[in-house]
Coordinates of C-alpha atoms in Angstrom, one line a residue:
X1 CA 8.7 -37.3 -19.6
X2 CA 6.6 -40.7 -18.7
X3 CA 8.2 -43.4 -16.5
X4 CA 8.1 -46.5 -18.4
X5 CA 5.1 -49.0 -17.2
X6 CA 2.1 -46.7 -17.6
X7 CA -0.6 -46.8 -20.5
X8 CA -1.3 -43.8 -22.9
X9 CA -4.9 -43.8 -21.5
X10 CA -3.2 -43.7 -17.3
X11 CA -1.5 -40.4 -18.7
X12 CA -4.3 -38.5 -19.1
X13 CA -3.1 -35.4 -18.1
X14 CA -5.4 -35.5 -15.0
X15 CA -7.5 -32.7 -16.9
X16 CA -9.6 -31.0 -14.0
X17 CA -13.3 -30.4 -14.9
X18 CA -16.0 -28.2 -12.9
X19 CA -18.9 -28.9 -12.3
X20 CA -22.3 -27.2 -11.7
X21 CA -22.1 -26.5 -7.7
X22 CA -24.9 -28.3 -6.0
X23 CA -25.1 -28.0 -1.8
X24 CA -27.5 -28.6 1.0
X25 CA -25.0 -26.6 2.7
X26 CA -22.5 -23.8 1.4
X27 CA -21.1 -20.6 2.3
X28 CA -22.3 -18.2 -0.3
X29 CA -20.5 -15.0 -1.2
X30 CA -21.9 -11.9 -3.3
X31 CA -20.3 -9.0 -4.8
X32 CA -22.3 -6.4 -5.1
X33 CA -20.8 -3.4 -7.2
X34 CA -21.9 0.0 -8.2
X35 CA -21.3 0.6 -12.2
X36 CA -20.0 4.1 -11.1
X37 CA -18.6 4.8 -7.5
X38 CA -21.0 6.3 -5.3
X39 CA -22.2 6.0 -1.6
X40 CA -22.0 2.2 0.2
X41 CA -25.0 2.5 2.8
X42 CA -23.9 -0.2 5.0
X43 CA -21.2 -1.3 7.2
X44 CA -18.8 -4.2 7.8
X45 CA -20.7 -6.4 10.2
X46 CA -24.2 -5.6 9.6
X47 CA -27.1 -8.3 8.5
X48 CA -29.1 -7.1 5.5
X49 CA -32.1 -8.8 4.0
X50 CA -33.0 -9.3 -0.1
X51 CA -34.8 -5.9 -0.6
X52 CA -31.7 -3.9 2.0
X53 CA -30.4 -1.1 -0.2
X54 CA -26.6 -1.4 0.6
X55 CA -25.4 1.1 -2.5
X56 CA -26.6 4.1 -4.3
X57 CA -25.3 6.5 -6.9
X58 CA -26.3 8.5 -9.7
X59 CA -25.8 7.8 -13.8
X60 CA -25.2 11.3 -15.9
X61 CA -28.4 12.1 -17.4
X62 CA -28.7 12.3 -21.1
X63 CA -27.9 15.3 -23.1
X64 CA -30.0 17.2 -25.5
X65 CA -28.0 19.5 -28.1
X66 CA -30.0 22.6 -29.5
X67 CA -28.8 24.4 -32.3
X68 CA -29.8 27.3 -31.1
X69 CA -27.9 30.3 -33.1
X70 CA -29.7 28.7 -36.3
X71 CA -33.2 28.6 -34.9
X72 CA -33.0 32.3 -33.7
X73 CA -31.6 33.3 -36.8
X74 CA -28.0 34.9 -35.0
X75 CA -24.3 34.4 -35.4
X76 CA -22.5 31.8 -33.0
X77 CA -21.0 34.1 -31.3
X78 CA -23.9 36.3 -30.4
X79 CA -25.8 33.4 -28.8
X80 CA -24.9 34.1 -25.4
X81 CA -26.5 37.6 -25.9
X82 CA -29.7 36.1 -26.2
X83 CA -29.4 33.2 -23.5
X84 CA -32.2 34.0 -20.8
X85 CA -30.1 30.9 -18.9
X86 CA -26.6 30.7 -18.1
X87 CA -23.8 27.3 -17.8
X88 CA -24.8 25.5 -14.6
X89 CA -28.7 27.0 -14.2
X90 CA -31.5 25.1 -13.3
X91 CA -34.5 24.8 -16.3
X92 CA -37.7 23.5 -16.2
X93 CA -39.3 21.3 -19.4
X94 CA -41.4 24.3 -21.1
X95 CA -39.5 26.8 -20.1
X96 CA -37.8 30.2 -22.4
X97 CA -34.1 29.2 -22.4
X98 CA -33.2 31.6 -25.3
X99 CA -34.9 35.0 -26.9
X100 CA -34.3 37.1 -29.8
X101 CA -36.9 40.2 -30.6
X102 CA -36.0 42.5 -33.7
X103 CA -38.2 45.6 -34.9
X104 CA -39.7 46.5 -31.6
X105 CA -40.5 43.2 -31.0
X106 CA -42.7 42.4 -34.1
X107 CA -39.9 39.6 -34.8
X108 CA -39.6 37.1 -32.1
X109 CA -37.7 33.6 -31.7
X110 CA -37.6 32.0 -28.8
X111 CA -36.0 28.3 -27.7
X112 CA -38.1 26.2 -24.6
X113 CA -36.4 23.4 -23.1
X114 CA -37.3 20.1 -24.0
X115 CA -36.5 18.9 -20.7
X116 CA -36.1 19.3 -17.1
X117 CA -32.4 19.8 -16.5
X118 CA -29.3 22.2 -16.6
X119 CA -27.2 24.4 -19.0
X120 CA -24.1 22.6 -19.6
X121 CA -22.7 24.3 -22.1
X122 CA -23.6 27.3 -24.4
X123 CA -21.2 26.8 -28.3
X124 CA -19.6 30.1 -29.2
X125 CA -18.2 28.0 -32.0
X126 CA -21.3 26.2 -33.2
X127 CA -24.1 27.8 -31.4
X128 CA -25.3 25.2 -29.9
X129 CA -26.7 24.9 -26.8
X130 CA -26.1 21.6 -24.8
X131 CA -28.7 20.5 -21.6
X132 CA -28.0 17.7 -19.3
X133 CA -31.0 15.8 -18.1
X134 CA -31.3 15.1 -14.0
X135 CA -29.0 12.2 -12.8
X136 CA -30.6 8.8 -12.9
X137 CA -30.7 7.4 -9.3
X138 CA -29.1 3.8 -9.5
X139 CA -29.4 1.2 -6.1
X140 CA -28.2 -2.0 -5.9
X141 CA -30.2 -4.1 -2.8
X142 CA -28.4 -7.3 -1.2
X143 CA -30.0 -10.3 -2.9
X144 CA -29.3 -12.2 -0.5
X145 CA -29.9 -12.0 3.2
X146 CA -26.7 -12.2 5.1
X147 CA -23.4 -10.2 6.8
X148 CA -21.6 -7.6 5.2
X149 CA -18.6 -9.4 5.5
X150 CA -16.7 -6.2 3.6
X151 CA -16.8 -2.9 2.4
X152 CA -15.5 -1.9 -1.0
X153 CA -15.6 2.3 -0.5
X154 CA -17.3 4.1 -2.9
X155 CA -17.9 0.4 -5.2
X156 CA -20.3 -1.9 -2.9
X157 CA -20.2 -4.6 -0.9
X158 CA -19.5 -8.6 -0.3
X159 CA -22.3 -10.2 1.8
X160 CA -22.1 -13.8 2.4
X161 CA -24.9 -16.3 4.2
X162 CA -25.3 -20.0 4.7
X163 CA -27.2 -21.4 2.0
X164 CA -28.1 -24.5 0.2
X165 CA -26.6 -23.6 -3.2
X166 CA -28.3 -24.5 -7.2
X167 CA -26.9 -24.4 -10.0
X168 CA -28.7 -24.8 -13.8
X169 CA -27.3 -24.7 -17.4
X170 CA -29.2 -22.0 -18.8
X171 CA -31.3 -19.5 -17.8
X172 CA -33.1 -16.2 -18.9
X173 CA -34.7 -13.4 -16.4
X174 CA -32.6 -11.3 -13.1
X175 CA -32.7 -11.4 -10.0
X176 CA -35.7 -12.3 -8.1
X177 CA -36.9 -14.0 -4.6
X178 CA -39.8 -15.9 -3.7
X179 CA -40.9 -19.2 -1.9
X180 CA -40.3 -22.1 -3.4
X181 CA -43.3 -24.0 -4.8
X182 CA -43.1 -27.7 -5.7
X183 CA -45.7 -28.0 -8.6
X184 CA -44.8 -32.1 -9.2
X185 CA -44.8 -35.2 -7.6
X186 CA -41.1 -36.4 -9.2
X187 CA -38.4 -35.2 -11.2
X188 CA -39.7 -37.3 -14.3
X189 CA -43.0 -35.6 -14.2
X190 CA -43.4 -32.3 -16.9
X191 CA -45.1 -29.2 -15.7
X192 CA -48.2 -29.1 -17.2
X193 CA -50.6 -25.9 -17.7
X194 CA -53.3 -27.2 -15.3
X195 CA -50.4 -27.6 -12.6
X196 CA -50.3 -23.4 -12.5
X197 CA -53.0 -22.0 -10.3
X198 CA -53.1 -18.8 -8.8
X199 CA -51.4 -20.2 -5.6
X200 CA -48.0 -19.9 -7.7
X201 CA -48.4 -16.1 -7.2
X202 CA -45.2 -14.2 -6.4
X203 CA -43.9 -18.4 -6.3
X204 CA -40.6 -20.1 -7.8
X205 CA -42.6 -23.1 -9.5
X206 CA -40.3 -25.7 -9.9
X207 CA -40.9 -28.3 -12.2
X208 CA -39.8 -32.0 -13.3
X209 CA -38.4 -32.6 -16.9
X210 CA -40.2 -30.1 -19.0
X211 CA -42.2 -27.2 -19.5
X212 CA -43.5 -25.7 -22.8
X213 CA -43.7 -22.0 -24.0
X214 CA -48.1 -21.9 -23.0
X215 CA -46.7 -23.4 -19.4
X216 CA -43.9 -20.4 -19.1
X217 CA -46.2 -18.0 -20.6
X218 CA -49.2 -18.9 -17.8
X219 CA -46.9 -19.2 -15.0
X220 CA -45.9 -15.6 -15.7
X221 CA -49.8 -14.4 -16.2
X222 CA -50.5 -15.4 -12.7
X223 CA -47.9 -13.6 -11.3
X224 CA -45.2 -16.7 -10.9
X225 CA -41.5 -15.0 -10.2
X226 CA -39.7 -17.6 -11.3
X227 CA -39.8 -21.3 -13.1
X228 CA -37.3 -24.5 -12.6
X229 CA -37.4 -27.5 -14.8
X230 CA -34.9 -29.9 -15.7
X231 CA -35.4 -29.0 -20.0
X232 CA -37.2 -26.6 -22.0
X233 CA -36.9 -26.5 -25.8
X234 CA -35.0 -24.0 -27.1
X235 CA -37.1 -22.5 -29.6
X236 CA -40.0 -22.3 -26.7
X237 CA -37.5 -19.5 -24.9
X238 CA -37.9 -17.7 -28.5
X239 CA -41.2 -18.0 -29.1
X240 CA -41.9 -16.9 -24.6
X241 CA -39.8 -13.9 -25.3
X242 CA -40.6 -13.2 -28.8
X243 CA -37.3 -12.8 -30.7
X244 CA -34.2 -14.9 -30.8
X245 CA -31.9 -15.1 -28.3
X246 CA -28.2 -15.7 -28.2
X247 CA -27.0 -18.3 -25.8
X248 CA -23.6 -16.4 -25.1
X249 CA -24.8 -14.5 -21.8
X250 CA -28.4 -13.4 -20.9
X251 CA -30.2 -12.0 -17.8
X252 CA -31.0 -8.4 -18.9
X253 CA -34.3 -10.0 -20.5
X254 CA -37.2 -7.3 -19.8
X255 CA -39.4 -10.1 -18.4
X256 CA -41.1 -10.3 -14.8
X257 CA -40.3 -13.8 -14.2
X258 CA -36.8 -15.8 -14.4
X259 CA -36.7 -19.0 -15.7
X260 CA -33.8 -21.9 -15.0
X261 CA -33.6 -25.3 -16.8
X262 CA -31.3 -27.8 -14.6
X263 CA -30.4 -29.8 -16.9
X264 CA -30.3 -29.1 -20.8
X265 CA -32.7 -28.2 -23.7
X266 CA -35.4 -30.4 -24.3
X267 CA -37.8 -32.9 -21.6
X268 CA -34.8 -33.7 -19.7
X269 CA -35.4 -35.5 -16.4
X270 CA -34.6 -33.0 -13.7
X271 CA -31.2 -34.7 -11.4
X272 CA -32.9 -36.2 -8.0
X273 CA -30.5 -34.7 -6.2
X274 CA -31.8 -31.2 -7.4
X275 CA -35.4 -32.1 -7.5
X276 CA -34.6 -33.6 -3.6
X277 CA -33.3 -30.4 -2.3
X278 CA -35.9 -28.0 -3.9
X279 CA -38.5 -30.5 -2.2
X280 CA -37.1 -30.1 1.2
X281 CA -37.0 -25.9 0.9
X282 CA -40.5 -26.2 -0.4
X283 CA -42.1 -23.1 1.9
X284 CA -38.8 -21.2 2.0
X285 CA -38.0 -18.1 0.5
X286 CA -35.0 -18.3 -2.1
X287 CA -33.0 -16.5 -4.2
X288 CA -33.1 -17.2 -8.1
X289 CA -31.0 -15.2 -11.3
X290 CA -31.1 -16.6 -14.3
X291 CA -28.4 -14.8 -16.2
X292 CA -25.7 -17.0 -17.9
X293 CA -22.5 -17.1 -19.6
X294 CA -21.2 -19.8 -21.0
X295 CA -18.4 -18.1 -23.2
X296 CA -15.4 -16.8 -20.8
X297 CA -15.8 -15.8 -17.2
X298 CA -18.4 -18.9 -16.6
X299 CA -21.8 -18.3 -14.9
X300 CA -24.4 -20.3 -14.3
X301 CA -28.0 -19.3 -13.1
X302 CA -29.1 -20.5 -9.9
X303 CA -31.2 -20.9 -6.7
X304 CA -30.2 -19.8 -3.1
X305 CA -32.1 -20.8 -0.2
X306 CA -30.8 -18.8 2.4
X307 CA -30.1 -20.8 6.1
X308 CA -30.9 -18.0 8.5
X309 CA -30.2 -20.1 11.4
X310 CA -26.8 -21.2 10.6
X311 CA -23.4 -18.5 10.8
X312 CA -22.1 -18.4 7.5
X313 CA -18.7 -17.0 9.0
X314 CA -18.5 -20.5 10.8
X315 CA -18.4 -22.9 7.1
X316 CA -15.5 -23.4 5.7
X317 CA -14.8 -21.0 2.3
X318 CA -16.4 -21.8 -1.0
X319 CA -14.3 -23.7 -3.0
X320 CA -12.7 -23.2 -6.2
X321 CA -15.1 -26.5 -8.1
X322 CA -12.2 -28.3 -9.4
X323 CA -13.7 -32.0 -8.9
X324 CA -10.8 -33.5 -9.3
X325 CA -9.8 -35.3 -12.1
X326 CA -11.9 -37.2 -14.3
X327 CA -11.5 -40.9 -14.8
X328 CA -13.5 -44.1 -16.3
X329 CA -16.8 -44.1 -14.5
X330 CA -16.8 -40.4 -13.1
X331 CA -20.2 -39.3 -14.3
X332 CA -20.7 -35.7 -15.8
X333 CA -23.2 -34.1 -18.3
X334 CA -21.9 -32.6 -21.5
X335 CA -22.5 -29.1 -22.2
X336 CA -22.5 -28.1 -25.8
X337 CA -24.2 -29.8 -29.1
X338 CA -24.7 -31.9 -30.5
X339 CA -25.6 -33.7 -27.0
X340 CA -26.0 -30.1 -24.7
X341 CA -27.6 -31.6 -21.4
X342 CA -27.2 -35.3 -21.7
X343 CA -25.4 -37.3 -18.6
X344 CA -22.7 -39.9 -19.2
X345 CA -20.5 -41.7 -17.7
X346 CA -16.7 -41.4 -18.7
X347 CA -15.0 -44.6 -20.5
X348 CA -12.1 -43.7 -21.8
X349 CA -9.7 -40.7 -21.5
X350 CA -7.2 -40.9 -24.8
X351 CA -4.3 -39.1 -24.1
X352 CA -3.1 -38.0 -27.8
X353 CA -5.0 -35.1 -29.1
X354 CA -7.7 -35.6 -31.6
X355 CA -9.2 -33.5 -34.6
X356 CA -12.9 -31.8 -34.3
X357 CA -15.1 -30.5 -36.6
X358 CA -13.6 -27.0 -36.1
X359 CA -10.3 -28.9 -37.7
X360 CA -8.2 -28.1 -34.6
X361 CA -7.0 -31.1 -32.2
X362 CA -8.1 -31.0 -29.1
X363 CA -8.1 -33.5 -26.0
X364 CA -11.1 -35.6 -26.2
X365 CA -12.8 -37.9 -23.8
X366 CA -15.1 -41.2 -25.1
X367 CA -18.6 -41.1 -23.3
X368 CA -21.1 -43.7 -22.5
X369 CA -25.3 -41.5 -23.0
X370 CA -27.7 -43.0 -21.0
X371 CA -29.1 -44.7 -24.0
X372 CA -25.8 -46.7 -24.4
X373 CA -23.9 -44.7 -27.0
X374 CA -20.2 -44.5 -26.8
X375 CA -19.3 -41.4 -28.3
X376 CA -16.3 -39.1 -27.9
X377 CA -16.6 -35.2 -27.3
X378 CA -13.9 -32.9 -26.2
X379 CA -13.1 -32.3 -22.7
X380 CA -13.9 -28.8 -22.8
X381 CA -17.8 -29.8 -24.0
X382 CA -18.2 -31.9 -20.2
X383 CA -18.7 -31.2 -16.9
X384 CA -18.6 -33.5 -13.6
X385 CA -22.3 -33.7 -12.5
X386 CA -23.5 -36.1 -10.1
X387 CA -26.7 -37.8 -11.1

């Protein structure tokens, strides 16, 4: 129910927005999780660094199935007869795991192993004989240096520091750290190929509005680990990783260098107050992932420059980024086509629902581009961004 007095555009619903999360200063808290329980090598309390190993455990290895019954010419049942291995043993790659000799031995099948590994289990039923390959060691390090601020038995740990926090749109390419290298002289400038030199070794190059595919593709010969710009086009991540990729959630690119764009795809100016912070950590080693998700479960690649100096147990907690609510003039930077990446300031927020191109009504909010253009998106396509 509305009190009388107020305008359709006043009841807006107060419809709260996040916001890509950009701090000189924030407490920064990790979850690191084993896929399968295992061992958690640290304790509550202690200071780990990127490379500390603070979890291990072990994958099953992969199986190998040998119809064995049929290659030594027997019946299913009289396989284990001719089994020079029993269920649990030890084999090496090579070696006899199976032998049948007929007619004083002038007839002779025998079965090697493929692999090193172990019996794990011999088919009466269909004569096969099934190996398990050795366990796959699996370690998950910090990330970030910080406190082990909690334990999760047999799962992995939370470790939080002090940290001046980055986030971008989109990104491709893990984890990584390395110092941050300012390659430009402003946010407007693009990163041009003759900006990479072999100083950007084991460097985060960050860039201003742009960089093309040659640019990513030289950063990563000389041995870059990672690249920030406020816009690449998005047919130059394509053509850098040679096949398509989907926007829906990436990180698990087999590439040795992450790459972050700030802002959207194209030469996008990167934000000042982005470009300002990465200027003043110039020096400083920093965290970067790239991985995205911009489907459910929201996550956004970013930067962490770690603030050894400061107690991240004395900042306040991280907040949940619900801005507030958005209202004519709050500024923000839509994040899906037909304008992914451009800022604009809010002018109107209609209150009755409106139809999209999908056909199904939505709210919707009208926007002002830089260029001037009033146009109206749904609130689900914006984000508050300050710019």
């Amino acid at each position: 129910m509305v009190n009388g007095g107020g305008s359709k555009e006043s009841q807006s619903a107060h419809a709260y927005t996040p916001g890509l999360k950009i701090s000189p200063l924030a407490r920064v808290k990790k979850t690191r999780r084993l896929p399968l329980p295992g061992d958690v090598l640290v304790k509550e309390g202690e200071r780990v660094n990127y490379d500390t190993i603070v979890a291990r455990t072990h994958l099953p290895g992969d199986i190998r199935v040998i119809s064995a019954a049929a290659i030594l010419g027997v019946e299913p049942e009289e396989l284990k007869n001719y089994m020079r291995k029993k269920v649990g043993e030890q084999v090496k790659k090579g070696e006899i795991i199976a032998m049948y000799k007929a007619f004083f031995g002038l007839i002779k099948s025998e079965i090697k192993s493929p692999v090193d590994g172990y019996i794990e289990h011999i088919s009466e039923v269909t004569g096969q004989v099934i190996l398990r390959e050795p366990p796959i060691p699996v370690e998950i390090d910090a990330y970030i240096p910080g406190i082990v601020t909690k334990v999760l038995p047999k799962e992995g740990v939370v470790i939080e520091c002090a940290a001046t926090f980055i986030e971008g749109i989109f990104g491709i390419g893990g984890e990584r750290h390395g110092e941050i290298y300012v390659a430009v002289d402003s946010p407007e400038e693009e990163l041009t190929a003759n900006k990479i030199t072999p100083e950007c070794e084991g460097k985060i190059i960050v860039g201003g509005s742009y960089a093309t595919c040659d640019v990513l593709k030289k950063a990563m010969e000389v041995g870059a680990k990672g690249v920030v710009v406020g816009g690449v086009d998005f047919k130059d991540f394509t053509d850098f990783l040679g096949y398509e990729i989907g926007v829906a959630i990436t990180g698990h690119e087999d590439i040795p260098m992450t790459i972050i764009i700030t802002e959207g795809f194209g030469k996008v100016r990167m934000a000042k107050k982005t470009f300002n912070l990465l200027k003043e950590n110039e020096g400083v080693l920093a965290a970067i992932n790239g991985a995205t998700q911009i489907r459910a479960g929201v996550m956004r690649p970013e930067i962490i420059v770690p603030k050894l100096d400061v107690n991240p147990l004395e900042l306040p907690e991280e907040e949940e980024l619900l801005i507030g609510g958005m209202q004519p003039g709050t500024k923000i930077r839509v994040i899906r086509a037909p304008y992914f990446g451009a800022l604009a300031k809010v002018v109107r927020l209609p209150i009755e629902l409106q139809q999209v191109e999908t056909e199904s009504p939505v709210r919707v909010v009208e926007i002002e581009l830089e260029d001037g253009r009033k146009v109206i998106v749904p609130r689900a396509n914006v984000e508050l961004f300050e710019w």
